[in-house]
Short mmCIF file of C-alpha atoms and ligand atoms in Angstrom, two decimals:
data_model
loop_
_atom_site.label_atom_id
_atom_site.label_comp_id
_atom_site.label_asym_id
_atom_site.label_seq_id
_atom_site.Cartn_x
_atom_site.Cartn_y
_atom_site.Cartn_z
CA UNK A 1 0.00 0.00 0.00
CA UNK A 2 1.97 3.32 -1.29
CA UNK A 3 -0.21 6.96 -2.13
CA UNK A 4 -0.39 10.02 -1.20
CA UNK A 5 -3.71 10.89 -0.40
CA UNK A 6 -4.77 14.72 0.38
CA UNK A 7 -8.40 15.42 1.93
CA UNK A 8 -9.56 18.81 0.90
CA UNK A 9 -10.47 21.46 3.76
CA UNK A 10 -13.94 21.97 3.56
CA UNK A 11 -16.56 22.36 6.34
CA UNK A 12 -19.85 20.58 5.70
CA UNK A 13 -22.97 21.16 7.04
CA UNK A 14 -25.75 18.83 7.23
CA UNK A 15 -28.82 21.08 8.29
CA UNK A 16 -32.67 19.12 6.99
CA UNK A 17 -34.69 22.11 6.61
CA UNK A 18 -32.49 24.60 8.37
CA UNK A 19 -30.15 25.83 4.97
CA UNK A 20 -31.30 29.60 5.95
CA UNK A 21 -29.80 29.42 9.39
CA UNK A 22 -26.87 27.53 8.23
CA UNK A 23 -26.30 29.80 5.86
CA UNK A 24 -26.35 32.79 7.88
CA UNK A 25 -23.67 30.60 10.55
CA UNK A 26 -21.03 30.33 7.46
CA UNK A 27 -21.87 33.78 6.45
CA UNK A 28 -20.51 35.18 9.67
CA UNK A 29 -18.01 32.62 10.33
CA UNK A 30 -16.40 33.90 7.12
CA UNK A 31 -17.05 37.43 8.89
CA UNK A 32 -18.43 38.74 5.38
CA UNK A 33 -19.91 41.76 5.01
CA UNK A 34 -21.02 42.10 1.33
CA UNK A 35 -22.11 38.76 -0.34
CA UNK A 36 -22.94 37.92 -3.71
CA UNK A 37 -25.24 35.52 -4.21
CA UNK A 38 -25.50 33.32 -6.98
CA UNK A 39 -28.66 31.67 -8.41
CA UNK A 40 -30.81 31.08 -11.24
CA UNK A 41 -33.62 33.12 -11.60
CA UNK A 42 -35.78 29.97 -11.43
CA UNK A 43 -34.78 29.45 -7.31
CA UNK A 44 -35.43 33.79 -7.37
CA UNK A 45 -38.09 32.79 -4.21
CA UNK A 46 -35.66 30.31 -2.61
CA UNK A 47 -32.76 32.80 -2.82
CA UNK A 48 -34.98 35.42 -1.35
CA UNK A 49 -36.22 33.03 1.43
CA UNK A 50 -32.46 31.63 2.21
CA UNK A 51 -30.85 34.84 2.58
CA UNK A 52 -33.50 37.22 4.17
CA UNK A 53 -31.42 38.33 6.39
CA UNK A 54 -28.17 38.57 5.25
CA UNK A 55 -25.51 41.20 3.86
CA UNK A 56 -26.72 40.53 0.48
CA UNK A 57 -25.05 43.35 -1.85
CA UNK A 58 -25.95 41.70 -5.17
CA UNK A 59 -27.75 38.55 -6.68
CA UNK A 60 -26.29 37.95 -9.73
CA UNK A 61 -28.67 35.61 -11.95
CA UNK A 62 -27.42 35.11 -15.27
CA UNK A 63 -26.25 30.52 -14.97
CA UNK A 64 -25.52 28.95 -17.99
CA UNK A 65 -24.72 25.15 -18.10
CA UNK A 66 -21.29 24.55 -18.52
CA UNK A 67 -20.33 28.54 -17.58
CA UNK A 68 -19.29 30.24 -21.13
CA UNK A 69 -16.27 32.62 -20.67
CA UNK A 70 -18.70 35.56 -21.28
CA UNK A 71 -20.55 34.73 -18.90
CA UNK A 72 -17.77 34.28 -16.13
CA UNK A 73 -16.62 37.71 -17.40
CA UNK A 74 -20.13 39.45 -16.39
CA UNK A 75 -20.43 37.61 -13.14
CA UNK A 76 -16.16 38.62 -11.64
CA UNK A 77 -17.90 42.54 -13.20
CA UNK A 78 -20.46 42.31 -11.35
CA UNK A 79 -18.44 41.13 -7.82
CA UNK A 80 -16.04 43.42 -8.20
CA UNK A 81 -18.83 46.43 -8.90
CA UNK A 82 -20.70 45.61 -5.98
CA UNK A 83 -17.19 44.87 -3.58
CA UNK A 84 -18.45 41.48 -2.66
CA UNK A 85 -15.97 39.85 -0.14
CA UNK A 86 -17.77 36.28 -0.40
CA UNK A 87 -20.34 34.41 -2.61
CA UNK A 88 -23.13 32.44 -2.05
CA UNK A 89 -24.31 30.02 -4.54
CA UNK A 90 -27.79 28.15 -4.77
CA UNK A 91 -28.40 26.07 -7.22
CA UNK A 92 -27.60 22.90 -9.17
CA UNK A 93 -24.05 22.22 -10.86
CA UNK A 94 -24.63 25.58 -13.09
CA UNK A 95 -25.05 27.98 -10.45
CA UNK A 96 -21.79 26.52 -8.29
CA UNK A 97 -19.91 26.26 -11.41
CA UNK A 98 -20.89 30.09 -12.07
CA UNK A 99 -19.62 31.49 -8.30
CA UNK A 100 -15.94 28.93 -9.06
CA UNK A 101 -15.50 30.91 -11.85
CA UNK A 102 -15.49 33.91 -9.89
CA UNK A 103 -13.87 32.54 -6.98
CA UNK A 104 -10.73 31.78 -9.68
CA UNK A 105 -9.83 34.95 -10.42
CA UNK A 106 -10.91 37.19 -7.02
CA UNK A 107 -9.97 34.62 -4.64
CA UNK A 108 -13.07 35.22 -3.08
CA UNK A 109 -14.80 32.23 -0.47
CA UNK A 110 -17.98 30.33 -1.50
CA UNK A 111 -20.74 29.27 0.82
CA UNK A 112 -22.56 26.66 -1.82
CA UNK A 113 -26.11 25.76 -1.35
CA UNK A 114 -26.80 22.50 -3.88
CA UNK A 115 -30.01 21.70 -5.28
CA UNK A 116 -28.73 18.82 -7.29
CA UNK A 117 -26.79 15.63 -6.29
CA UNK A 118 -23.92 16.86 -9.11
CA UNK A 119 -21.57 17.25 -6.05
CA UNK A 120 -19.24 20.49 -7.73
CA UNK A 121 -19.57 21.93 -3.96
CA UNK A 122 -17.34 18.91 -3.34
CA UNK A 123 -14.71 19.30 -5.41
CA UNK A 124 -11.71 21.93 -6.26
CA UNK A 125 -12.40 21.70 -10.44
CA UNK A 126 -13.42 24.24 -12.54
CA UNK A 127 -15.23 24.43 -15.94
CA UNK A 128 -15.15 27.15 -18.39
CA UNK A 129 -16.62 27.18 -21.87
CA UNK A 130 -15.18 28.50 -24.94
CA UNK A 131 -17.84 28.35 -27.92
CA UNK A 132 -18.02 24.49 -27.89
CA UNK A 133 -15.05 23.39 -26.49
CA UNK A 134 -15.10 23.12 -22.42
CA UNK A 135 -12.07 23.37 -20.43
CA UNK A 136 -11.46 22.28 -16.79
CA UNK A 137 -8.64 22.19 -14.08
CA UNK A 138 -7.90 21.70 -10.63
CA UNK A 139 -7.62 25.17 -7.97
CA UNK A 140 -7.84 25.55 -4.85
CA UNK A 141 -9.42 28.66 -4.68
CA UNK A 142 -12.63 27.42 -6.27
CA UNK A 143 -13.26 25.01 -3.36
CA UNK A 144 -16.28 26.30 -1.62
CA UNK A 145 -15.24 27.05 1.67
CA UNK A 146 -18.31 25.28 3.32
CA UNK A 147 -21.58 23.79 2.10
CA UNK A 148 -24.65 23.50 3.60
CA UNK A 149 -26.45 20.45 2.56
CA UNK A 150 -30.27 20.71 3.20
CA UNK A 151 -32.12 17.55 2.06
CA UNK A 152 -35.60 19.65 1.92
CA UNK A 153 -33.73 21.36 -0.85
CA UNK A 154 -34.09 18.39 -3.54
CA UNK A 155 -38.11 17.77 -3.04
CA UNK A 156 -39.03 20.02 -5.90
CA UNK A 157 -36.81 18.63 -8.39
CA UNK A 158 -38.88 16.72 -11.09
CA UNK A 159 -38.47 12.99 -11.31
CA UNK A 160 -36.72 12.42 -14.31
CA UNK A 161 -33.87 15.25 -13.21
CA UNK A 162 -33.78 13.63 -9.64
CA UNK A 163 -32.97 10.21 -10.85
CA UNK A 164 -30.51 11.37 -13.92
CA UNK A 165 -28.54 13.75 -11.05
CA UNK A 166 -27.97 11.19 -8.88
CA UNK A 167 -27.04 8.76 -11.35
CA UNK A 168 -24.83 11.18 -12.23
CA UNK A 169 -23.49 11.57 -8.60
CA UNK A 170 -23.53 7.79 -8.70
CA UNK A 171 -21.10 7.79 -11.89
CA UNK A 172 -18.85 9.87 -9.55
CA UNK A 173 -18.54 6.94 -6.85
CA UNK A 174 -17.80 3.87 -9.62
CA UNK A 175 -15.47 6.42 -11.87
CA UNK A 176 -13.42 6.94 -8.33
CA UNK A 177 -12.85 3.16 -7.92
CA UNK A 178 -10.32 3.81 -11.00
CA UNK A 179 -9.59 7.10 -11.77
CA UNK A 180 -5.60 8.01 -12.69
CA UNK A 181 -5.32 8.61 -8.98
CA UNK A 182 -7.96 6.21 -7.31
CA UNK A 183 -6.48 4.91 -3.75
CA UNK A 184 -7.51 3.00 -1.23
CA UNK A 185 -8.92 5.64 0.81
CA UNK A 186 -10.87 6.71 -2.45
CA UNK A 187 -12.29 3.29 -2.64
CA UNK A 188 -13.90 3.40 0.43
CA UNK A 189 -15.56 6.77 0.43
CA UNK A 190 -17.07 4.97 -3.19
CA UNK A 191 -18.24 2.36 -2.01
CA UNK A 192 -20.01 4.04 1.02
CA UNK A 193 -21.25 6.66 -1.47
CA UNK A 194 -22.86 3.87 -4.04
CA UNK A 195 -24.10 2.59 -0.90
CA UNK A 196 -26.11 5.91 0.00
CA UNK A 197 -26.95 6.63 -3.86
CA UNK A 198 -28.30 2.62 -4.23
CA UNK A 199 -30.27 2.96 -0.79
CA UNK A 200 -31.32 6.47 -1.42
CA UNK A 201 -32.30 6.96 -4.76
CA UNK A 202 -35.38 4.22 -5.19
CA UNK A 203 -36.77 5.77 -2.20
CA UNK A 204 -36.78 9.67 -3.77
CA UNK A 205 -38.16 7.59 -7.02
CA UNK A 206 -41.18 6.14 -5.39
CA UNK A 207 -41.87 9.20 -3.15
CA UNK A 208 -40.61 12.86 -4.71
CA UNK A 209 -41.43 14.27 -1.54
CA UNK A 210 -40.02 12.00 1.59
CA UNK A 211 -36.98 13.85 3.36
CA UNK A 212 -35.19 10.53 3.82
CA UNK A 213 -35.02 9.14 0.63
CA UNK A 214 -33.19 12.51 -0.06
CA UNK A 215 -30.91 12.67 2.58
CA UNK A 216 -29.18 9.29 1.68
CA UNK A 217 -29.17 10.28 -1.87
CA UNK A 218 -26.96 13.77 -0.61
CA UNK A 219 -24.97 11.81 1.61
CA UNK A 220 -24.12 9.19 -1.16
CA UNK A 221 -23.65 12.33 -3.45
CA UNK A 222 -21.39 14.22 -1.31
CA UNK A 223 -19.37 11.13 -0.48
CA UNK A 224 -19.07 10.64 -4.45
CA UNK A 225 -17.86 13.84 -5.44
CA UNK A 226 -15.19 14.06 -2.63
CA UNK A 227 -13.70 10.46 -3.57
CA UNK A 228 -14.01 11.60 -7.58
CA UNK A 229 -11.73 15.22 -7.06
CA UNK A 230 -9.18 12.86 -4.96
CA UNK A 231 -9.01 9.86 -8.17
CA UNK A 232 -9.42 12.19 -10.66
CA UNK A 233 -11.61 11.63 -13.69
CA UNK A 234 -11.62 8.53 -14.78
CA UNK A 235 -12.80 7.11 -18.81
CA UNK A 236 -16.07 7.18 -17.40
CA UNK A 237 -16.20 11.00 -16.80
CA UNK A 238 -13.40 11.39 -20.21
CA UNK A 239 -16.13 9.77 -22.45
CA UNK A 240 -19.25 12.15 -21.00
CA UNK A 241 -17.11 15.20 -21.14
CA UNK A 242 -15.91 15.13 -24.95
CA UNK A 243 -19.80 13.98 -26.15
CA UNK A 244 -21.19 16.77 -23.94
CA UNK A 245 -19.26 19.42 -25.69
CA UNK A 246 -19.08 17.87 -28.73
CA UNK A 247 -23.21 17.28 -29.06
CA UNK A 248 -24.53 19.66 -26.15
CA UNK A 249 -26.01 16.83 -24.53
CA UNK A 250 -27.71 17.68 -20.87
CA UNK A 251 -25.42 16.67 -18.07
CA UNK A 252 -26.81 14.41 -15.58
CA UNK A 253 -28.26 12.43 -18.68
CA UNK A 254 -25.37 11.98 -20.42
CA UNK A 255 -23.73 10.42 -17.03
CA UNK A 256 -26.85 8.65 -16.34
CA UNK A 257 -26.83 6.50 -19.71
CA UNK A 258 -22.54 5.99 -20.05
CA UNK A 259 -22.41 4.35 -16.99
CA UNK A 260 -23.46 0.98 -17.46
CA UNK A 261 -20.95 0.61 -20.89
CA UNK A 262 -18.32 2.08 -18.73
CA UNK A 263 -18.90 -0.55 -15.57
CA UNK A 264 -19.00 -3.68 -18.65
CA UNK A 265 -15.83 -2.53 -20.16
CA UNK A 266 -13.93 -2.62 -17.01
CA UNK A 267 -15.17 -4.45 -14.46
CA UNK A 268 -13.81 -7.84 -15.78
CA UNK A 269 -10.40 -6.24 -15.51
CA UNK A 270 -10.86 -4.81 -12.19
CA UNK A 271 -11.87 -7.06 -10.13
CA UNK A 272 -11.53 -5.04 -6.14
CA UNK A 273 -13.80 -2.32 -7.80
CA UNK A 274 -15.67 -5.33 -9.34
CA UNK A 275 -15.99 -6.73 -5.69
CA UNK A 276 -16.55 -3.18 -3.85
CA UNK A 277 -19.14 -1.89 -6.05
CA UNK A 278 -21.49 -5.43 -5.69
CA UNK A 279 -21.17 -5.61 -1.88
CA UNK A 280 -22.32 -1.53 -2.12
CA UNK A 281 -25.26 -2.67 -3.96
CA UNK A 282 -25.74 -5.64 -2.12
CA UNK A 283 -25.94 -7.62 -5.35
CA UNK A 284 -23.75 -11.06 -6.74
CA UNK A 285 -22.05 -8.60 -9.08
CA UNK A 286 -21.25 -4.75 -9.86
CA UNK A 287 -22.99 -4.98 -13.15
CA UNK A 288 -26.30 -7.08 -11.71
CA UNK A 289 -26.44 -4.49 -8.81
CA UNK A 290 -26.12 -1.30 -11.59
CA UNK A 291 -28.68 -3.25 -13.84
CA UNK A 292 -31.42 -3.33 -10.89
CA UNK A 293 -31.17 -0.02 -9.42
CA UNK A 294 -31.60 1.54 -13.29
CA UNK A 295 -34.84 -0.86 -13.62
CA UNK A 296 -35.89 0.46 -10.29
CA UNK A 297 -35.37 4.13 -10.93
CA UNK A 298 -36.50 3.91 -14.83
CA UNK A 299 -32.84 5.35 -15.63
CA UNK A 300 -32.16 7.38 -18.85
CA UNK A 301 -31.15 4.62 -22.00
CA UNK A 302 -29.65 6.10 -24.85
CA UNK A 303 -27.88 8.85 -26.08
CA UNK A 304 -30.27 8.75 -29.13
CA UNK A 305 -33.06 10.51 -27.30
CA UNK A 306 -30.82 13.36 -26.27
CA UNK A 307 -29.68 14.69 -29.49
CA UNK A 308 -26.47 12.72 -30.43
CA UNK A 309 -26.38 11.95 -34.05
CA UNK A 310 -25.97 8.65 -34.92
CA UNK A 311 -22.70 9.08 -37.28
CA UNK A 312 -21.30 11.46 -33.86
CA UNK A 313 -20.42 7.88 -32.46
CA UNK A 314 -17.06 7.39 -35.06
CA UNK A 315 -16.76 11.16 -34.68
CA UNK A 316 -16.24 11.07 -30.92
CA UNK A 317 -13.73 7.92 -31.12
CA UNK A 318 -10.52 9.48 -31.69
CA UNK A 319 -10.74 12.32 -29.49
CA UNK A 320 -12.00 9.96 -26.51
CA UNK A 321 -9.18 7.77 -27.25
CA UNK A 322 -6.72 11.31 -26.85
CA UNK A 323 -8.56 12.02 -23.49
CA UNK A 324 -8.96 8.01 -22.21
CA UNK A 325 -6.44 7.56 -19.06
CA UNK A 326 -3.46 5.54 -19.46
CA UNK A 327 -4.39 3.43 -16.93
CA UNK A 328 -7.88 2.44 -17.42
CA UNK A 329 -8.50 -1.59 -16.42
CA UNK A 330 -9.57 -2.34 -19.81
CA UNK A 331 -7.47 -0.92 -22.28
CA UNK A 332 -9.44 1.04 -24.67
CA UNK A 333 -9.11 0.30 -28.35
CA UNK A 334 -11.04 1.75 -31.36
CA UNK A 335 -13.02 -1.56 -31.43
CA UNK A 336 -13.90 -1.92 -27.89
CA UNK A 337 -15.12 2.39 -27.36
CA UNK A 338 -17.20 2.31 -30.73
CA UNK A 339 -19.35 -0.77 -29.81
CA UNK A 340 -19.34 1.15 -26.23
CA UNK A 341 -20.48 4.11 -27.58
CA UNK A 342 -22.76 2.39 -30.11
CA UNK A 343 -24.44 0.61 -27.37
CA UNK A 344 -24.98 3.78 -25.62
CA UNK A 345 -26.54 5.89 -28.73
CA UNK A 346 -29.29 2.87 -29.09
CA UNK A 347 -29.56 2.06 -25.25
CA UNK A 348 -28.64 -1.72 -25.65
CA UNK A 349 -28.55 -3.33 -21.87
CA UNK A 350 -25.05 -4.23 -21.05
CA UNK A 351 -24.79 -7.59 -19.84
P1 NAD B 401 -27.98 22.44 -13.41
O1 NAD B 401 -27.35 23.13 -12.27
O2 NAD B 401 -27.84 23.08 -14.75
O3 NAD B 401 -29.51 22.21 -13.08
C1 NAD B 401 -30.33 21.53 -14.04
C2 NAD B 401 -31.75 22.12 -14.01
O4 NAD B 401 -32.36 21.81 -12.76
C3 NAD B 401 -31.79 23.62 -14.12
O5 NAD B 401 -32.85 23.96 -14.99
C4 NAD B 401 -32.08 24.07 -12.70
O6 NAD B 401 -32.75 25.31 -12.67
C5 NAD B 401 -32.96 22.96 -12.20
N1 NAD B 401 -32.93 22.73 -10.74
C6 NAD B 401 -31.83 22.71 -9.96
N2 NAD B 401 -32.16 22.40 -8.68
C7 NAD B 401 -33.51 22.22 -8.67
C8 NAD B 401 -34.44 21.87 -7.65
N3 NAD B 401 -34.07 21.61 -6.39
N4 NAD B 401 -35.75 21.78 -7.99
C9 NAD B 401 -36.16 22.01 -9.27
N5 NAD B 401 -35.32 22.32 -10.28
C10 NAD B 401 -34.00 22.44 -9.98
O7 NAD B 401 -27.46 20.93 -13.58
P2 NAD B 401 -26.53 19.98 -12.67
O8 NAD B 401 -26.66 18.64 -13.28
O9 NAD B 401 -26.82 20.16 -11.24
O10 NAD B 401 -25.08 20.55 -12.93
C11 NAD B 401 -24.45 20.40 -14.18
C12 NAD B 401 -23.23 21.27 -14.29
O11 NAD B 401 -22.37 21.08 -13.17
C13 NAD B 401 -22.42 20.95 -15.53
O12 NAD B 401 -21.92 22.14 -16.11
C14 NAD B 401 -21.29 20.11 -14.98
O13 NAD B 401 -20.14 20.13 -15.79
C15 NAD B 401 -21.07 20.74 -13.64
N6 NAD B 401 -20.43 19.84 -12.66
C16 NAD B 401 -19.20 20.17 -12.22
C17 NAD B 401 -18.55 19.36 -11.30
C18 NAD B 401 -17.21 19.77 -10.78
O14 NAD B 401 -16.62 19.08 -9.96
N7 NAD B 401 -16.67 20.89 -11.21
C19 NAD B 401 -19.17 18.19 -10.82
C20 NAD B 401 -20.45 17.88 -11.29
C21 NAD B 401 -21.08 18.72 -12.20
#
């Protein structure tokens, strides 16, 4: 057993139904004075209700998916016009991914407030977009500070993005067991976090609006995200990344439908992740265990129904192959990603 491991200093907060006092604790801890929040118009009454209260010298509103320069520009404007000395951001993936962007260049801390199980709060990686082509990379600055996790938050997300966000917090916990950097400490937090996400997310299926079901589905999340920033991405996350830019394919989805091709590729070849993710899901094997919590949750199929063309699957080869890390379990060939990703565009069952 030889790694370096390095845990990320970040305070979390679990508060069920008590985000706006939480909120107002990190708030002062940080001793700020002049906060920008950040949020999507859409959460405009839950930003109003979460910060009543609070120095709140702007709410900036403008979250894109996948934060274009431009709009990264507008946002570090609009801190520096209003003197903010910390952000808070509410909001899915979008709206954290908006207030790192800020936090890169001014330095400035993040209190983040998720509404999604996409886990960015969790992690010190950035995204920018340049017309199509999305950049990322590792900075400390853009950790959030703290987060305050409030289950209650994730009630009023709609069904279909509920169960496609926390598969996609899910694709966080397998991708860890074998990411370029994946150790042993990694594994565990994944395994405990496919635990939570294969507990918690049938239960926020069969009932939208039961706290619980929610709570195990954050925890699982959380745990996901903070074992994926210490692996690193792994092919599951290189494969989503270059089709999402490449076909503007919706997040969470994407994620949601990969997975399973990923898991078949390499689980033969890995057989401790193999082992790790089964016992999570209490299931003979990792692919059984995947297979019956996507019947159970009526997971996204195929990349099809999202937009991909069907001739984008020997378009997306080679540059998947540039991006695929060195030390995946399966090695990945030509042969072996196209029938992946063909499998994927029609939503053929991996078996
Ligand atoms: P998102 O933030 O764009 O949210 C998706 C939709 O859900 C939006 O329309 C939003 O308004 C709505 N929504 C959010 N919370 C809701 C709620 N509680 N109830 C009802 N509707 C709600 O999507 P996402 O999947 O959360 O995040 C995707 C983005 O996050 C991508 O850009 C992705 O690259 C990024 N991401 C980054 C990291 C990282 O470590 N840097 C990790 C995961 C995801």
């Amino acid at each position: 057993m030889r790694f370096a491991h390095e845990t990320l200093p970040q305070r979390v907060v679990f508060a069920p139904h008590e985000a706006a006092r939480a909120i107002g604790d990190e708030v002062a801890r940080l001793g700020a004075a002049r906060i920008m929040v950040v949020a999507a118009p859409s959460s405009a009454p839950l930003t109003d209700a979460l910060t009543d209260g609070l120095p709140v010298a702007h709410v900036h509103d403008e979250v894109v998916m996948h934060v274009p320069v431009e709009v990264a520009e507008r946002a570090r404007e609009a801190a520096e016009k209003c003197s903010a000395d910390a952000l808070v951001s509410i909001g899915g993936g979008s709206a954290t991914g908006l207030a790192k962007a800020v936090a890169l260049t001014t330095g400035l801390p993040i209190v983040a407030v998720p509404t999604t199980y996409a886990g960015s709060e969790a992690t010190n990686v950035w995204g920018l977009t340049r017309g199509t082509t999305k950049t990322t990379g590792v900075d400390a600055r853009v950790l959030p500070r703290a987060v305050v996790y409030d289950a209650s938050l994730m009630l009023t997300l709609p069904a279909e993005l509920a169960v496609a966000s926390g598969l996609n917090a899910l694709a966080h916990g397998i991708d860890a067991m074998w990411g370029p950097r994946a150790d042993a400490i990694d594994r565990v937090l994944a395994g405990e976090a496919i635990r939570g996400l294969g507990q918690g997310l049938p239960e926020v299926k069969a009932d939208l609006g039961r706290l619980e079901g929610a709570e195990q589905t954050l925890y699982g999340a959380y745990l996901a995200a903070v074992a994926f920033a210490s692996a690193g991405s792994g092919l599951h996350h290189k494969i989503c990344h270059v089709l999402g830019g490449m076909f503007d394919l919706p997040h969470a989805q994407t994620h949601a439908v990969v997975l399973p091709h990923v898991l078949a590729l390499n689980a033969a070849n890995a057989p401790e992740a193999e082992r790790r993710i089964a016992e999570a899901f209490g299931s003979p094997s990792a692919i059984e265990g995947l297979a019956a919590l996507r019947a159970r949750v009526d997971a996204p199929s195929a990349l099809k129904d999202y937009g991909m063309p069907e001739d984008g699957i020997a378009e997306a080869v080679e540059p998947i192959l540039a991006a695929a890390p060195a030390n995946n379990p399966t090695p990945v060939t030509p042969d072996n990603l196209t029938a992946l990703l063909r499998a994927a565009w029609e939503g053929d069952v991996p078996r």
